[in-house]
Coordinates of C-alpha atoms in Angstrom, one line a residue:
X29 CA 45.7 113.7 172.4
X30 CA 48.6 115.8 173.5
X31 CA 49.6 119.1 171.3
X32 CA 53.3 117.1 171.0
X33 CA 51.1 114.3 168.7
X34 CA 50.1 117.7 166.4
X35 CA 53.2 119.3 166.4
X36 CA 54.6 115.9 165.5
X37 CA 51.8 115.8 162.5
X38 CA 52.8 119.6 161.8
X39 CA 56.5 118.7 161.3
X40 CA 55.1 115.7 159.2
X41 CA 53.6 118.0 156.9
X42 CA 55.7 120.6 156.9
X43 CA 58.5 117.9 156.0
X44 CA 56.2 117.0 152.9
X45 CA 55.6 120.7 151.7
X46 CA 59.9 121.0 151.9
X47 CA 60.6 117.7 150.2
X48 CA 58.0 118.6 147.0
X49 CA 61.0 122.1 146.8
X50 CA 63.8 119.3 146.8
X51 CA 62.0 117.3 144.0
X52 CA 61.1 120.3 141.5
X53 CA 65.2 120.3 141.7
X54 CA 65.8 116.5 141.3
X55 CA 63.3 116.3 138.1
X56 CA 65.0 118.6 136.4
X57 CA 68.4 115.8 136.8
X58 CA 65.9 113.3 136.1
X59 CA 64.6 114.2 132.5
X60 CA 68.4 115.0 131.4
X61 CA 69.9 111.6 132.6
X62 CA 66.9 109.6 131.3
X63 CA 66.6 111.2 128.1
X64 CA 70.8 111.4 127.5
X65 CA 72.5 109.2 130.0
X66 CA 73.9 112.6 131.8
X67 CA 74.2 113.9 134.6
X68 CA 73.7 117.5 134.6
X69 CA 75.7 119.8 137.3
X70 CA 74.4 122.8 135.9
X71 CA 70.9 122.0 136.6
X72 CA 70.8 124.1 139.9
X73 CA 72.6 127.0 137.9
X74 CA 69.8 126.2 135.4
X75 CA 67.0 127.3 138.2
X76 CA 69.3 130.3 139.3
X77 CA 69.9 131.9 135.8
X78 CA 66.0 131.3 134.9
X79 CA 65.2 133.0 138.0
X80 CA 67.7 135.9 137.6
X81 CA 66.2 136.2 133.9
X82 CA 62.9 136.4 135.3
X83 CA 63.1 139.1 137.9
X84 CA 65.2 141.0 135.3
X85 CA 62.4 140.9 132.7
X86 CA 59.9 142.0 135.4
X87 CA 62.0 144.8 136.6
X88 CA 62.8 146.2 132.6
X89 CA 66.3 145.8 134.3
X90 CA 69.1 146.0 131.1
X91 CA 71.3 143.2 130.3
X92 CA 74.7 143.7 131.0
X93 CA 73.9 147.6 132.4
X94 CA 76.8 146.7 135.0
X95 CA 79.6 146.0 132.1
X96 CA 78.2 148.7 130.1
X97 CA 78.2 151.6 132.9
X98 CA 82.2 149.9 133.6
X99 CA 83.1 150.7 129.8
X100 CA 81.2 153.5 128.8
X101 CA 80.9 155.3 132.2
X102 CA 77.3 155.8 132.2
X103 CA 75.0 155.1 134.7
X104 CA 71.8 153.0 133.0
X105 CA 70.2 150.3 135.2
X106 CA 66.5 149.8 133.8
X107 CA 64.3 150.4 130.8
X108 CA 61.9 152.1 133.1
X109 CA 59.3 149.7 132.5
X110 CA 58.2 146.9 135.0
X111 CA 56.5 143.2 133.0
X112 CA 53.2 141.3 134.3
X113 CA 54.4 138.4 136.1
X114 CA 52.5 136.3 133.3
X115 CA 54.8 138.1 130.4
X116 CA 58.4 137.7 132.2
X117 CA 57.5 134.2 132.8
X118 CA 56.7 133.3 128.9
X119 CA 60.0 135.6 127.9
X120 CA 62.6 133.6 130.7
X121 CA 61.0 130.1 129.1
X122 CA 61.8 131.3 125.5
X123 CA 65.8 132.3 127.3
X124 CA 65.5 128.7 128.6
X125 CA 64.6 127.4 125.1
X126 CA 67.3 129.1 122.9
X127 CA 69.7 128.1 125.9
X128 CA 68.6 124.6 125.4
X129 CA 69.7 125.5 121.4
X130 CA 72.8 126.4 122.1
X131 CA 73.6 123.8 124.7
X132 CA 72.7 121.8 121.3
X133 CA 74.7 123.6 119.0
X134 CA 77.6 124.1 120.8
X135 CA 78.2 121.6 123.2
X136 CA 76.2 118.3 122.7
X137 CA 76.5 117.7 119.4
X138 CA 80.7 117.3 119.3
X139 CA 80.1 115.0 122.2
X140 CA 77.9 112.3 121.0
X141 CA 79.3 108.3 122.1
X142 CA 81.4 110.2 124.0
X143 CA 82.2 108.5 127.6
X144 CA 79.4 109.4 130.7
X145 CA 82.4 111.1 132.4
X146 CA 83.3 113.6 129.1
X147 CA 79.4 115.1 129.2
X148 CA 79.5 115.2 133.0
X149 CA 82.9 117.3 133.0
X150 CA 81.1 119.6 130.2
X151 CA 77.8 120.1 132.4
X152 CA 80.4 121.3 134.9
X153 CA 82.5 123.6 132.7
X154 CA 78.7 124.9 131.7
X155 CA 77.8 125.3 135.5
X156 CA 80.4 127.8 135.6
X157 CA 79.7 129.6 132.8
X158 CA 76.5 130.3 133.3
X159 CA 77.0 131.2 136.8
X160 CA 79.3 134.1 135.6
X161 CA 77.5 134.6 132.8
X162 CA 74.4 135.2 135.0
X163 CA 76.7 137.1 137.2
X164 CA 77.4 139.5 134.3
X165 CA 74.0 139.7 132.5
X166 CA 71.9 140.9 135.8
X167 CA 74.3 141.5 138.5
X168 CA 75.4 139.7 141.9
X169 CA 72.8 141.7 144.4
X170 CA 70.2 139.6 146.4
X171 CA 66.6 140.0 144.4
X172 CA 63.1 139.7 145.3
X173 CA 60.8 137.6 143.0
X174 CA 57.5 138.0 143.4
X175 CA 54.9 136.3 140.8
X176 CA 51.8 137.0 142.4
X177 CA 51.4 133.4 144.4
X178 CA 50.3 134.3 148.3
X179 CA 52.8 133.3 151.0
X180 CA 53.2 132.9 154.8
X181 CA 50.8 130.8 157.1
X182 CA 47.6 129.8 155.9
X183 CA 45.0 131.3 158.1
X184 CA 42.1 129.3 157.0
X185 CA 44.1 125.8 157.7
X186 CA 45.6 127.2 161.2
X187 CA 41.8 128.4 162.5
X188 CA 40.4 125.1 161.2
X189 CA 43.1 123.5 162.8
X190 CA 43.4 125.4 166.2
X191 CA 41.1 123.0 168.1
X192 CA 43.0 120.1 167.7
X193 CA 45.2 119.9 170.5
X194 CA 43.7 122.0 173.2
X195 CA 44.9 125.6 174.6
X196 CA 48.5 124.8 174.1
X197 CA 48.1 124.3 170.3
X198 CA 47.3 126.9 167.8
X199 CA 47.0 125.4 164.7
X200 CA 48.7 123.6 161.8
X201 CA 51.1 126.1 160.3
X202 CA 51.3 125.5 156.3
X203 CA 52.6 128.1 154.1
X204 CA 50.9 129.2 151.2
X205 CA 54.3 129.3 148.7
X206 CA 54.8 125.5 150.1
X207 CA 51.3 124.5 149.3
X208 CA 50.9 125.7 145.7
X209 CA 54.7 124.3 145.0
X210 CA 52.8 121.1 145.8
X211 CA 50.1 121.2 143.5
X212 CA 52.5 122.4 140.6
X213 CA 54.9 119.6 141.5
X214 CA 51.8 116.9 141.1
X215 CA 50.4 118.4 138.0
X216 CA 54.4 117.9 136.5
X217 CA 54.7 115.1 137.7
X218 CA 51.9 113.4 135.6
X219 CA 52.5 116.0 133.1
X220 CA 56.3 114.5 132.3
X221 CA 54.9 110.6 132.9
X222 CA 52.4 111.0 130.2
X223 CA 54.9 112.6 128.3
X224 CA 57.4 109.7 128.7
X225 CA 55.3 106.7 129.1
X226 CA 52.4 107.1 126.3
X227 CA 54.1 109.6 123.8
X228 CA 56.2 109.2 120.7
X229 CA 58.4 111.8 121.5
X230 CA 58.8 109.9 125.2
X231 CA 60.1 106.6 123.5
X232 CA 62.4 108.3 121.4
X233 CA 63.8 109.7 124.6
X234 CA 64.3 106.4 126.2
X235 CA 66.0 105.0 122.7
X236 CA 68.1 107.8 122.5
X237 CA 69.5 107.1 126.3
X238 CA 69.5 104.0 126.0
X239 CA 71.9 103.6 122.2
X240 CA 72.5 106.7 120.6
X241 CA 73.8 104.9 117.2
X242 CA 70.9 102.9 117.5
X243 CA 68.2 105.8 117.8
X244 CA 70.4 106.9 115.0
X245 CA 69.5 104.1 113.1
X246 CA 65.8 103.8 113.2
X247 CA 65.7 107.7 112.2
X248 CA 65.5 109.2 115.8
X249 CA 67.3 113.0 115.3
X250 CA 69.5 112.6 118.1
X251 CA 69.7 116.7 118.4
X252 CA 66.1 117.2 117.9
X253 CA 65.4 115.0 121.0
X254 CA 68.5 116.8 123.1
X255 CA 66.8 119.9 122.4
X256 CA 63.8 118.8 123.7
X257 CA 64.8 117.5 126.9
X258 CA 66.7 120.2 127.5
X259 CA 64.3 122.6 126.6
X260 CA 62.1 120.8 129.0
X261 CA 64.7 120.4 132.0
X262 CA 65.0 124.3 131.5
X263 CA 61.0 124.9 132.0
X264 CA 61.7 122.9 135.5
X265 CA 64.4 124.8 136.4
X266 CA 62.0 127.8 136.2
X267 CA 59.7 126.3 137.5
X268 CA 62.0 125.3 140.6
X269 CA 63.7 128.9 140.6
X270 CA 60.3 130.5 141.1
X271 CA 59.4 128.4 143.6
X272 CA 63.0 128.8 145.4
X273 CA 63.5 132.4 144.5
X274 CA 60.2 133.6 146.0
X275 CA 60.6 131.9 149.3
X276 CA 64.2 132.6 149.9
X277 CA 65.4 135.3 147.5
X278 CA 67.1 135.4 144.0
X279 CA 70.7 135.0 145.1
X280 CA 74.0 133.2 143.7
X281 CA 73.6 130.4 146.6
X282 CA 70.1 129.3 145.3
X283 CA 72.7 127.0 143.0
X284 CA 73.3 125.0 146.0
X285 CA 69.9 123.5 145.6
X286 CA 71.1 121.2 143.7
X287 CA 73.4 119.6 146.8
X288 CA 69.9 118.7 148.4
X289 CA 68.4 117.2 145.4
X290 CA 71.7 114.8 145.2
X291 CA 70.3 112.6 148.1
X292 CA 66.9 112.7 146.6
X293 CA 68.0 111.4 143.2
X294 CA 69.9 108.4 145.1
X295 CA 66.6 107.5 146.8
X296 CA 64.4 107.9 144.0
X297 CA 66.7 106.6 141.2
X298 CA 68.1 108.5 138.6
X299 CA 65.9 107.1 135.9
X300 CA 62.6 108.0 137.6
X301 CA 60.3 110.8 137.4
X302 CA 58.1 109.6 140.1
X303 CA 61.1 108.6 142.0
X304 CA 62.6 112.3 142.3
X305 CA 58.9 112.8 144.0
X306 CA 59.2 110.6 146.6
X307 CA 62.6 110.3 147.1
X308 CA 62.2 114.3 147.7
X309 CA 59.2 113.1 150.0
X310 CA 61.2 111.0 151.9
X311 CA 64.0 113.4 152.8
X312 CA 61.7 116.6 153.7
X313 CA 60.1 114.5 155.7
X314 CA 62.8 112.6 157.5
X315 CA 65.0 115.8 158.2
X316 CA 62.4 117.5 159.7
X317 CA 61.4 114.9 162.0
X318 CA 65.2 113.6 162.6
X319 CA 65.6 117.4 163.9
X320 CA 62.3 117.6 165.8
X321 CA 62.8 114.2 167.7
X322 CA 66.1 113.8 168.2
X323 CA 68.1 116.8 166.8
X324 CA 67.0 120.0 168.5
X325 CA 66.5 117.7 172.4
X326 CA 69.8 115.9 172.0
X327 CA 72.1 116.8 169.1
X328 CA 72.5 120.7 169.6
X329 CA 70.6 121.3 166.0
X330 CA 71.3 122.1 162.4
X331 CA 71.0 118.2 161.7
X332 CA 68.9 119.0 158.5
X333 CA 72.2 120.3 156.8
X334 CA 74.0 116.5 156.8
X335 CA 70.7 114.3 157.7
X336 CA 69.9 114.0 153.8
X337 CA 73.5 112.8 152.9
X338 CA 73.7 110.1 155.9
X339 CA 70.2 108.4 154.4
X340 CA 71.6 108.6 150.8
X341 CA 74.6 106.7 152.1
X342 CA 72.4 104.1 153.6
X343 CA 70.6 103.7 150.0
X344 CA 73.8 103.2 148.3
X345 CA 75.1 100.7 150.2
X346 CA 72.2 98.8 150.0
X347 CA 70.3 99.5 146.9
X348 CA 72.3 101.7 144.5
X349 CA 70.4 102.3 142.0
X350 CA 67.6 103.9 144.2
X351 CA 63.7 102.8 145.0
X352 CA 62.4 103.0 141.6
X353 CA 66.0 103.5 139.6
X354 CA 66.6 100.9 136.7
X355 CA 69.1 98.0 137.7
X356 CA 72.1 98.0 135.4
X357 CA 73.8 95.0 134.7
X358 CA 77.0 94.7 132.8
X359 CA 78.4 91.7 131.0
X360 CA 82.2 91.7 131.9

């Protein structure tokens, strides 16, 4: 076969390794909007201020140092001690946690039967705020997050590869950062199905989405269970941000993640965990080969920034609610 046919399969498969980065994204809008029935904007500054908490804990970098030096006029930046990967991780999930308290405590728990459109325009409002508040707490400089997982090509798959397609092809090129975000995405993935499907704690999230006055009823703690998902969502945002934060850097635009897992969710459903997968699937995928066929030879390029949006428009017009997304029908 021609080395075209294994670039072709290269682009296939680097498609998949991208779309598993879009999913870890889209789960994290998943669990909210199934467990609560909202649509969380600040899920992508979720993934940003859990990685900016991470790399500060590893670099014994002090809270706030930049407002403090601005007051006081000193000149502090770290503790002078550096955190094992293993450590910072645990300490940025226990932030996450007591965020996911105070989302509680604060936010959620004035705005209970309030309208879909009231929680949405108070996940935007909390976008914001933690954007600044990240902002303030570590600083605005570009970061480097490094948790020990190996990255760039995987020799072993290119050699193994290299006699595919003759002297013109070299190999599959895989990278290592793409392939273990693979393997953590699966082993979450059936993680949070069990977790919904064949757990208590997972049908009292699906009663409390689906009537919070009637979760109410039958004794369901309607702030227990919002602490829990959020808690949850905020462990996938970590998860996300390392994954997005060692490939590309710690930086304020690693926010915009969540644009690309908008397209995804409208695939997959809203309502889906196994949907964000796929849908993500289908996008990394689809870009990439959209680009390598007929972007790059005839388009001029750069159709991976708006291919993802023209396929979600296709899905809405003709299945809204997504592959695997629950049909809602409303008695009028």
């Amino acid at each position: 076969m021609s080395p075209g046919f294994f670039y072709g399969i290269e682009v296939v498969l680097n498609g998949l390794m991208t779309g598993v980065m879009y999913s870890l994204v889209a789960l994290g809008f998943v669990l909210i909007f199934k467990a609560s029935g909202i649509f969380n904007y600040a899920q992508g500054v979720m993934a940003l201020f859990a990685a900016l908490t991470l790399v500060g804990f590893q670099d014994g970098q002090i809270p706030f140092s930049h407002l403090i030096n601005a007051v006081f006029g000193t000149k502090i930046h770290h503790f002078g001690w550096h955190l094992p990967a293993i450590l910072a991780v645990l300490f940025a999930l226990g932030v996450m946690i007591l965020f996911a308290w105070l989302v509680e405590k604060l936010i959620l728990k004035h705005l209970v039967n309030q309208e879909p459109i009231i929680l949405f325009m108070a996940t935007i409002g909390l976008a914001y705020f933690m954007e600044g508040f990240g902002d303030l707490m570590w600083g605005a400089d570009i970061k480097t997050l490094d948790v020990g997982m190996p990255q760039g090509g995987n020799l072993w798959i290119e050699e193994s590869t290299a006699f595919l397609g003759g002297e013109d092809f070299y190999g599959f090129y895989l990278d290592n950062l793409d392939i273990w975000a693979s393997v953590v995405a699966l082993v979450l993935v059936v993680s949070l199905v069990l977790l919904s499907q064949y757990t208590k704690i997972g049908r009292a999230l699906r009663a409390v989405a689906d009537d919070h006055q009637a979760a109410l009823s039958v004794g369901i703690s309607l702030r227990v269970i919002w602490v829990i998902v959020w808690s949850v969502a905020g462990f996938v945002a970590l998860v996300a941000g390392i994954m997005w934060g060692s490939k590309s850097g710690v930086q304020f635009s690693l926010s915009l993640i969540a644009l690309k897992a908008l397209p995804v969710l409208m695939l997959g459903g809203f309502t889906s965990i196994p949907g964000a997968i796929i849908g993500g699937l289908i996008i990394g995928v689809g870009e990439k080969l959209f680009e390598f066929l007929l972007g790059a030879p005839f388009l001029g390029g750069a159709t991976e920034n708006w291919f993802a949006y023209m396929l979600a428009l296709v899905f809405l017009v003709f299945r809204p609610q997504g592959l695997f997304g629950e049909k809602i029908i409303e008695r009028v």
